Every structure is written in C-alpha cells, then in structure tokens.
Tab-separated table of C-alpha atoms and ligand atoms in Angstrom:
chain	number	residue	atom	x	y	z
R	1	MET	CA	-0.056	0.134	-0.171
R	2	ARG	CA	1.119	3.328	-0.954
R	3	ILE	CA	0.290	6.325	1.344
R	4	ALA	CA	1.401	10.112	0.408
R	5	VAL	CA	1.092	12.999	2.864
R	6	THR	CA	0.839	16.396	1.429
R	7	ARG	CA	3.108	17.969	4.669
R	8	ARG	CA	4.801	16.894	7.547
R	9	ILE	CA	2.357	16.186	10.306
R	10	PRO	CA	2.473	14.988	13.800
R	11	ALA	CA	4.201	11.619	14.261
R	12	ALA	CA	1.613	10.257	16.108
R	13	GLY	CA	-0.010	9.697	12.534
R	14	LEU	CA	2.709	8.840	10.283
R	15	GLU	CA	3.786	6.140	12.910
R	16	LEU	CA	0.534	4.469	12.248
R	17	LEU	CA	0.978	5.007	8.599
R	18	GLY	CA	4.100	3.318	8.664
R	19	ARG	CA	3.176	0.002	10.077
R	20	GLU	CA	0.603	-0.924	7.249
R	21	ALA	CA	2.056	1.157	4.033
R	22	ASP	CA	5.051	2.675	1.927
R	23	VAL	CA	4.838	6.461	3.082
R	24	VAL	CA	5.870	9.258	1.456
R	25	VAL	CA	5.697	12.993	2.719
R	26	TRP	CA	6.312	16.302	1.035
R	27	PRO	CA	9.086	17.825	2.555
R	28	GLU	CA	8.749	21.001	1.715
R	29	ALA	CA	7.219	23.597	4.368
R	30	SER	CA	4.800	24.956	1.481
R	31	PRO	CA	1.856	22.870	0.151
R	32	PRO	CA	2.661	21.289	-3.343
R	33	ASN	CA	1.035	23.110	-6.293
R	34	ARG	CA	-1.525	20.809	-8.374
R	35	ASP	CA	1.302	19.780	-10.799
R	36	GLU	CA	3.948	19.014	-8.234
R	37	LEU	CA	1.262	17.071	-6.034
R	38	ILE	CA	0.334	14.993	-9.384
R	39	ALA	CA	3.891	13.988	-9.586
R	40	PHE	CA	4.524	13.877	-5.757
R	41	ALA	CA	1.424	11.152	-5.576
R	42	ALA	CA	1.486	9.188	-8.367
R	43	GLY	CA	0.749	5.453	-8.028
R	44	ALA	CA	-0.606	6.125	-4.321
R	45	ASP	CA	-3.638	4.452	-3.173
R	46	GLY	CA	-4.235	6.864	-0.551
R	47	LEU	CA	-3.858	10.712	0.345
R	48	LEU	CA	-3.506	12.315	3.344
R	49	THR	CA	-4.389	15.648	2.577
R	50	LEU	CA	-4.621	19.373	4.305
R	51	LEU	CA	-7.350	21.924	3.927
R	52	THR	CA	-4.304	23.535	1.630
R	53	GLU	CA	-5.088	20.702	-1.152
R	54	ARG	CA	-8.095	21.582	-3.645
R	55	VAL	CA	-9.168	17.713	-4.137
R	56	ASP	CA	-11.532	17.549	-7.093
R	57	GLY	CA	-12.229	15.253	-10.081
R	58	GLU	CA	-9.250	17.208	-12.109
R	59	LEU	CA	-6.801	15.951	-9.723
R	60	LEU	CA	-8.498	12.227	-9.054
R	61	ASP	CA	-8.566	11.493	-12.619
R	62	ALA	CA	-4.871	12.467	-12.557
R	63	LEU	CA	-4.383	10.387	-9.516
R	64	PRO	CA	-6.435	7.134	-10.686
R	65	SER	CA	-4.872	4.873	-8.079
R	66	VAL	CA	-6.444	6.822	-5.265
R	67	ARG	CA	-8.964	4.962	-3.466
R	68	ALA	CA	-9.090	7.472	-0.354
R	69	VAL	CA	-8.867	10.711	0.482
R	70	SER	CA	-8.267	11.537	4.133
R	71	ASN	CA	-8.458	15.217	5.251
R	72	MET	CA	-6.853	16.194	8.639
R	73	ALA	CA	-8.891	18.925	9.131
R	74	VAL	CA	-13.081	18.788	10.350
R	75	GLY	CA	-13.434	21.297	7.413
R	76	TYR	CA	-13.823	19.855	3.796
R	77	ASP	CA	-14.350	22.620	1.353
R	78	ASN	CA	-11.095	21.647	0.249
R	79	ILE	CA	-12.850	18.774	-1.286
R	80	ASP	CA	-15.665	18.012	-3.568
R	81	VAL	CA	-16.985	15.045	-2.092
R	82	GLU	CA	-19.552	14.789	-4.664
R	83	ALA	CA	-16.490	14.456	-8.065
R	84	ALA	CA	-14.839	11.962	-5.200
R	85	THR	CA	-17.723	9.877	-4.555
R	86	ALA	CA	-18.654	9.620	-8.318
R	87	ARG	CA	-14.996	8.190	-8.915
R	88	GLY	CA	-15.977	5.483	-6.109
R	89	VAL	CA	-12.755	7.620	-3.373
R	90	ILE	CA	-13.573	7.490	0.155
R	91	VAL	CA	-13.615	10.900	1.914
R	92	CYS	CA	-12.720	11.154	5.358
R	93	ILE	CA	-12.193	14.270	7.772
R	94	THR	CA	-11.557	14.771	11.223
R	95	PRO	CA	-14.175	16.045	13.878
R	96	ASP	CA	-14.504	16.244	17.168
R	97	VAL	CA	-11.118	15.882	18.378
R	98	LEU	CA	-10.026	19.481	17.806
R	99	THR	CA	-13.832	20.880	18.791
R	100	GLU	CA	-12.416	22.099	22.390
R	101	THR	CA	-9.044	23.103	21.543
R	102	THR	CA	-10.484	25.309	18.580
R	103	ALA	CA	-13.465	26.468	21.199
R	104	ASP	CA	-10.599	27.718	23.308
R	105	PHE	CA	-9.104	29.353	20.603
R	106	ALA	CA	-12.161	31.579	20.069
R	107	PHE	CA	-12.096	32.439	23.153
R	108	ALA	CA	-8.849	33.478	23.044
R	109	LEU	CA	-9.440	35.988	20.280
R	110	MET	CA	-12.336	37.217	21.958
R	111	LEU	CA	-10.644	38.259	24.561
R	112	ALA	CA	-7.625	39.316	23.299
R	113	VAL	CA	-9.632	41.750	20.858
R	114	ALA	CA	-11.672	43.043	23.631
R	115	ARG	CA	-8.891	43.800	25.806
R	116	LYS	CA	-6.194	45.140	23.074
R	117	VAL	CA	-4.356	42.225	24.530
R	118	LYS	CA	-1.835	42.622	21.526
R	119	LEU	CA	-1.928	46.552	20.989
R	120	ALA	CA	-0.790	46.918	24.772
R	121	ALA	CA	1.719	44.339	24.258
R	122	ASP	CA	3.330	45.847	21.710
R	123	SER	CA	3.296	48.974	23.171
R	124	VAL	CA	5.808	47.739	25.949
R	125	LEU	CA	7.900	45.863	23.087
R	126	ARG	CA	8.046	49.660	21.880
R	127	GLY	CA	9.219	50.961	25.449
R	128	GLU	CA	6.539	52.784	25.761
R	129	TRP	CA	4.985	51.731	29.197
R	130	ARG	CA	5.901	54.478	31.345
R	131	THR	CA	3.397	54.427	34.035
R	132	TRP	CA	-0.239	52.884	34.550
R	133	GLU	CA	-2.774	54.866	32.954
R	134	PRO	CA	-6.077	55.784	33.779
R	135	LEU	CA	-7.082	56.152	30.218
R	136	GLY	CA	-5.045	53.359	28.370
R	137	PHE	CA	-5.943	50.713	26.428
R	138	LEU	CA	-10.054	50.605	27.389
R	139	GLY	CA	-11.333	47.985	25.957
R	140	GLN	CA	-14.814	45.945	26.127
R	141	ASP	CA	-15.976	43.499	28.928
R	142	VAL	CA	-16.446	39.773	27.875
R	143	HIS	CA	-18.281	38.750	30.471
R	144	GLY	CA	-21.741	39.592	31.009
R	145	ALA	CA	-21.197	40.660	27.353
R	146	THR	CA	-24.104	39.593	24.695
R	147	LEU	CA	-22.503	36.806	22.511
R	148	GLY	CA	-24.163	35.803	18.846
R	149	ILE	CA	-22.833	32.372	18.024
R	150	VAL	CA	-23.730	31.764	14.174
R	151	GLY	CA	-24.239	28.009	13.729
R	152	MET	CA	-24.482	26.141	16.971
R	153	GLY	CA	-22.523	22.990	15.912
R	154	ARG	CA	-19.805	21.477	17.806
R	155	ILE	CA	-17.600	23.911	17.914
R	156	GLY	CA	-20.515	26.309	18.744
R	157	GLN	CA	-22.106	24.456	21.021
R	158	ALA	CA	-18.484	24.379	23.313
R	159	VAL	CA	-18.070	28.182	22.733
R	160	ALA	CA	-21.154	28.373	24.311
R	161	ARG	CA	-20.672	26.046	27.523
R	162	ARG	CA	-17.418	28.834	28.081
R	163	ALA	CA	-19.651	31.760	27.657
R	164	ARG	CA	-21.797	30.830	30.384
R	165	GLY	CA	-18.436	30.610	32.525
R	166	PHE	CA	-18.253	34.271	31.862
R	167	ALA	CA	-22.032	34.929	32.328
R	168	MET	CA	-23.004	36.014	28.954
R	169	THR	CA	-26.197	36.125	27.314
R	170	ILE	CA	-26.054	33.821	24.504
R	171	LEU	CA	-28.114	33.892	21.583
R	172	TYR	CA	-27.704	31.841	18.331
R	173	THR	CA	-28.647	31.003	15.103
R	174	ASP	CA	-28.555	27.990	12.969
R	175	GLN	CA	-30.278	26.672	9.716
R	176	GLU	CA	-32.503	24.909	12.369
R	177	ARG	CA	-33.603	25.754	16.002
R	178	ARG	CA	-31.995	23.266	18.953
R	179	PRO	CA	-34.177	23.485	21.490
R	180	GLU	CA	-32.795	20.152	23.015
R	181	LEU	CA	-29.158	22.179	23.594
R	182	GLU	CA	-31.219	25.747	24.486
R	183	GLU	CA	-31.835	24.915	28.371
R	184	GLU	CA	-28.005	23.330	28.444
R	185	LEU	CA	-26.442	25.903	26.792
R	186	GLY	CA	-28.604	28.767	28.253
R	187	ALA	CA	-28.858	30.015	24.608
R	188	ARG	CA	-31.814	31.436	22.684
R	189	PHE	CA	-32.469	30.742	19.220
R	190	VAL	CA	-33.125	34.236	16.828
R	191	SER	CA	-32.385	34.741	13.234
R	192	LEU	CA	-28.934	36.286	11.632
R	193	GLU	CA	-30.923	39.488	11.692
R	194	GLN	CA	-31.587	39.894	14.920
R	195	LEU	CA	-28.363	37.870	16.294
R	196	LEU	CA	-26.430	40.963	14.525
R	197	ARG	CA	-28.478	43.513	16.106
R	198	GLU	CA	-28.248	42.589	19.603
R	199	SER	CA	-24.830	40.675	20.111
R	200	ASP	CA	-21.765	42.622	22.148
R	201	ILE	CA	-19.487	39.792	20.024
R	202	VAL	CA	-20.355	37.767	17.100
R	203	THR	CA	-18.763	34.641	16.486
R	204	LEU	CA	-18.899	32.269	12.926
R	205	HIS	CA	-18.751	28.505	13.938
R	206	VAL	CA	-20.492	27.735	10.382
R	207	PRO	CA	-18.946	25.466	7.481
R	208	LEU	CA	-18.002	27.175	4.069
R	209	THR	CA	-20.639	25.970	1.602
R	210	LYS	CA	-22.789	27.656	-1.199
R	211	GLU	CA	-24.811	28.749	1.198
R	212	THR	CA	-22.732	30.921	3.793
R	213	ARG	CA	-20.401	31.988	1.322
R	214	LYS	CA	-20.383	36.017	2.441
R	215	MET	CA	-22.988	35.351	4.972
R	216	ILE	CA	-21.342	38.568	7.021
R	217	GLY	CA	-20.926	41.410	4.003
R	218	ALA	CA	-21.871	44.894	4.289
R	219	ASN	CA	-25.397	44.628	4.725
R	220	GLN	CA	-24.702	42.452	7.694
R	221	LEU	CA	-22.298	44.400	9.566
R	222	ARG	CA	-24.165	47.428	8.901
R	223	LEU	CA	-26.552	46.079	11.437
R	224	MET	CA	-24.270	45.298	14.252
R	225	LYS	CA	-23.586	47.454	17.172
R	226	ARG	CA	-20.683	49.939	16.382
R	227	SER	CA	-19.373	48.594	19.753
R	228	ALA	CA	-19.527	44.982	18.353
R	229	ILE	CA	-16.838	42.655	17.948
R	230	LEU	CA	-16.329	40.076	15.100
R	231	ILE	CA	-14.665	36.948	15.748
R	232	ASN	CA	-14.067	34.209	12.895
R	233	THR	CA	-12.541	30.806	13.594
R	234	ALA	CA	-14.207	29.095	10.655
R	235	ARG	CA	-13.363	29.907	7.376
R	236	GLY	CA	-12.360	33.157	6.054
R	237	GLY	CA	-14.651	32.993	2.892
R	238	VAL	CA	-17.877	33.390	5.162
R	239	VAL	CA	-17.204	37.135	5.442
R	240	ASP	CA	-16.646	39.280	3.118
R	241	THR	CA	-13.044	40.737	3.161
R	242	GLU	CA	-13.386	44.023	1.627
R	243	ALA	CA	-16.611	44.953	3.331
R	244	LEU	CA	-15.312	44.201	6.821
R	245	ALA	CA	-12.126	45.801	6.199
R	246	ASP	CA	-14.537	48.890	5.302
R	247	ALA	CA	-16.547	48.306	8.555
R	248	LEU	CA	-13.476	48.428	10.744
R	249	GLU	CA	-12.200	51.259	8.935
R	250	SER	CA	-15.174	53.466	9.428
R	251	GLY	CA	-16.395	52.386	12.537
R	252	THR	CA	-19.287	50.656	11.588
R	253	ILE	CA	-18.046	47.748	14.061
R	254	TRP	CA	-15.497	48.232	17.097
R	255	ALA	CA	-12.905	45.088	16.070
R	256	ALA	CA	-12.542	41.693	14.739
R	257	GLY	CA	-10.444	38.885	15.553
R	258	LEU	CA	-9.978	36.745	12.375
R	259	ASP	CA	-7.964	33.176	12.716
R	260	VAL	CA	-9.249	32.329	8.976
R	261	THR	CA	-9.223	34.815	6.001
R	262	ASP	CA	-10.027	35.217	2.319
R	263	PRO	CA	-7.460	34.906	0.606
R	264	GLU	CA	-5.362	32.872	2.972
R	265	PRO	CA	-2.317	33.266	3.536
R	266	LEU	CA	-3.643	37.063	4.335
R	267	PRO	CA	-0.550	38.930	1.969
R	268	ALA	CA	1.740	41.088	4.535
R	269	ASP	CA	0.786	44.174	2.819
R	270	HIS	CA	-3.148	43.351	3.432
R	271	ARG	CA	-5.101	46.609	4.276
R	272	LEU	CA	-6.474	44.524	7.157
R	273	LEU	CA	-3.549	43.997	8.338
R	274	CYS	CA	-3.005	47.968	8.744
R	275	LEU	CA	-5.795	48.523	10.998
R	276	PRO	CA	-5.571	48.690	14.645
R	277	ASN	CA	-8.994	47.039	15.734
R	278	VAL	CA	-7.916	43.765	13.980
R	279	LEU	CA	-6.082	40.901	14.861
R	280	VAL	CA	-5.304	38.346	12.557
R	281	THR	CA	-3.839	35.093	13.363
R	282	PRO	CA	-2.820	32.144	10.795
R	283	HIS	CA	-5.142	29.883	10.845
R	284	ILE	CA	-4.172	28.291	14.187
R	285	ALA	CA	-7.106	27.261	16.088
R	286	SER	CA	-6.765	23.607	16.699
R	287	ALA	CA	-3.049	23.928	17.007
R	288	SER	CA	-2.121	22.213	20.396
R	289	GLU	CA	0.428	19.657	20.819
R	290	ALA	CA	-2.293	17.127	22.097
R	291	THR	CA	-5.228	17.956	19.393
R	292	ARG	CA	-2.921	18.151	15.898
R	293	ALA	CA	-2.037	14.665	17.326
R	294	ARG	CA	-5.119	13.369	17.604
R	295	MET	CA	-5.829	14.999	14.446
R	296	ALA	CA	-2.977	13.422	12.642
R	297	ARG	CA	-3.776	9.952	14.317
R	298	LEU	CA	-7.428	10.008	13.620
R	299	ALA	CA	-6.423	11.004	9.913
R	300	ALA	CA	-4.050	7.770	9.460
R	301	GLU	CA	-6.869	5.492	11.121
R	302	ASN	CA	-9.440	7.042	8.576
R	303	LEU	CA	-7.071	6.308	5.786
R	304	LEU	CA	-6.204	2.840	6.719
R	305	ALA	CA	-9.497	2.026	7.402
R	306	ALA	CA	-10.492	3.244	4.252
R	307	LEU	CA	-7.746	1.169	2.243
R	308	ARG	CA	-8.279	-2.182	4.022
R	309	GLY	CA	-12.158	-1.796	2.947
R	310	GLU	CA	-13.362	-1.578	6.584
R	311	GLN	CA	-15.728	1.205	7.563
R	312	PRO	CA	-13.160	4.595	8.497
R	313	PRO	CA	-14.230	5.997	11.725
R	314	ARG	CA	-15.158	9.387	10.246
R	315	SER	CA	-16.047	9.283	6.673
R	316	LEU	CA	-17.962	11.458	4.603
R	317	ASN	CA	-19.133	9.374	1.947
R	318	TRP	CA	-18.509	5.623	3.088
R	319	GLU	CA	-22.156	4.468	2.688
R	320	ALA	CA	-22.337	6.078	-0.728
R	321	VAL	CA	-19.107	4.512	-1.970
R	322	ARG	CA	-19.428	1.112	-0.040
R	323	GLY	CA	-19.910	-1.387	-2.789
R	324	ARG	CA	-19.105	0.034	-5.670
R	325	ALA	CA	-15.652	-1.229	-7.232
R	326	HIS	CA	-13.361	1.165	-7.904
R	327	PRO	CA	-12.712	1.860	-11.407
F	401	GLV	C1	-9.551	23.729	10.443
F	401	GLV	O1	-9.882	25.011	10.127
F	401	GLV	C2	-10.261	22.523	10.189
F	401	GLV	O2	-11.252	22.578	9.166
F	401	GLV	O3	-9.890	21.481	11.066
C-alpha cells in the first residue's frame, strides 16, 4: 500500500501509517501546487491531505490509483465530495478531536481583541510603558456581554459552554432551531439579523458552503453595534473581506479577531493588517500539541481503514462508495 502525505504532520499519524504502508511525505513547508501534487502522489493508493489542497475531479482523474482521501481537518470545503464519490473515492475528515481546542481559541481571540492585548503588549515592546494609565487601552468587557453564535454545531456548542462561565447572554442562529440544546447551553435561538443587532460579540462557527459564502457582508455588518466585535475561527470565505475592512475602517463595528481570512494566507501588506482594531492569526485554532496529534492519528486511522476496505471512523461518503468497485 502506498500513501502520500501532503505535508509533514505529527509523528503520531506518520507512525500509524508507516506500520501498514509505504509513506511518502511532501518535504517542503509550503503545500505542493497542482502539478507537484500529481507528480508527488502518482501511484498512491491513498492521500492524506490538508485544507490547503484542492481535491476535485481533475486531481482524482490525474491520480487514478487513489482510492481514499483523508483530510486532516474537520472542514472539507477544499474537497469536492461529489466528484470523489462519483469516482468511488472515500473521503474522510477529523471532527470532534479539535472541538474544544478550537473553542478555546475562539475565546482567546475574543478576550485578546476585547481587551486590546496585542496593542498593549506591542507598546511594551516599543518601550512605551511609562506609568499606569487610567485611560490607556480601554477595551470591552467579555463577561456579561451578549454573545451571538452563528452555527450551533460542535464548536459553537463548546463556545457556548465557555460563555456560560463568563456570565454571557447567549444568542444563536443556525439552519434549524436546536431546542434540545437550549436549556443545557442557556442559549436563545434568533434570526441572523436579530443576532447581529443584539450581540456585543459575534462568533462564526459555520462550515463554508455555497449558502454561507460571504454570509457576513456590508448589509450584515451594518446591522451590528458600533461597539461590536466579530470573531472568525470558521473559514475566511464566510465573511466578505473588503466589506469587513470597510466596516472596521469606518467604525461601523469596533474590532475583529480573525483566525481565518479570504484570501489565506493574507498578504503581509493587506489593508486589514494596517488597522489597529483587527487581530489576525494564521489559522491556528486547532494548533495545540495534543489536538494536532489527535487529528493526525484520526486522519491516519481513517485512511488505513478505508484502504483495508473497512468502514473508516469518520468518513463523509463511505455508505455511498461502499460496494462500488473502484475503477
Ligand atoms: C481547520 O480549519 C479544520 O477544518 O480542521
């Protein structure tokens, strides 16, 4: 069995793969481009991919030996699952193992932005800490604020549980109301419009799909409070980047914390990075040592099971592909 891994991943995953397969690992820090990936993965039975690789019909047609693709991520907007299913290729992802770590990071961004942590710390580095300033770095309180959670899936729920500890009023919106969660989480279902109007902090936890692309644009940002904070640890494409930059520049909203951007990576001279009220981190919400090891392990287990012909722990299309002979 031959497996191509598109970047260096935690050893926990590589060790598992190495027990059952010949493994090649893309050695560079940057992802392979399309042609490099096709040359690198030629002849592989399975691919272990990251969210930086676009997996579509064209790629799978160029790599006809590939029978399974295991994405080391919970999001899979980089994968055309329909095209994979049509070609009998099993697709797997790594949900659950990163939920709590990602929710921790949403809170880290929330607190850092609301309390101007980076601006204050940078001023210390510049030697500007001269005295205790009664008017210095005044931020917004997180405790007791109204938190609007857009997308009450696994990560949204984990954020809500944390918010209870901060005595926040919790609003949420989703495709459907989740009455079974409301009592446990102390959360109230509202429309997106009402959530945007009433929240002090809005945090995004929806997958990127046709329906959610740019769901936060100029019209939505205009509904938010001038003191509001937007947090995005989901996917950059959920927000209209230029509209957000306009809103932050003009004071339509107060600040934003973004772990994901569109485009990604964000060029170092991007206008968002020139604004003092934006904190951008390089898509690291799941980046704890333990969680990245768990993700690598699950991605490896998924891939090995799929290639053995067994049901992978977390597949998106096992049922649909099962029983179909791979061409
Ligand atoms: C990271 O963004 C993931 O989807 O796991």
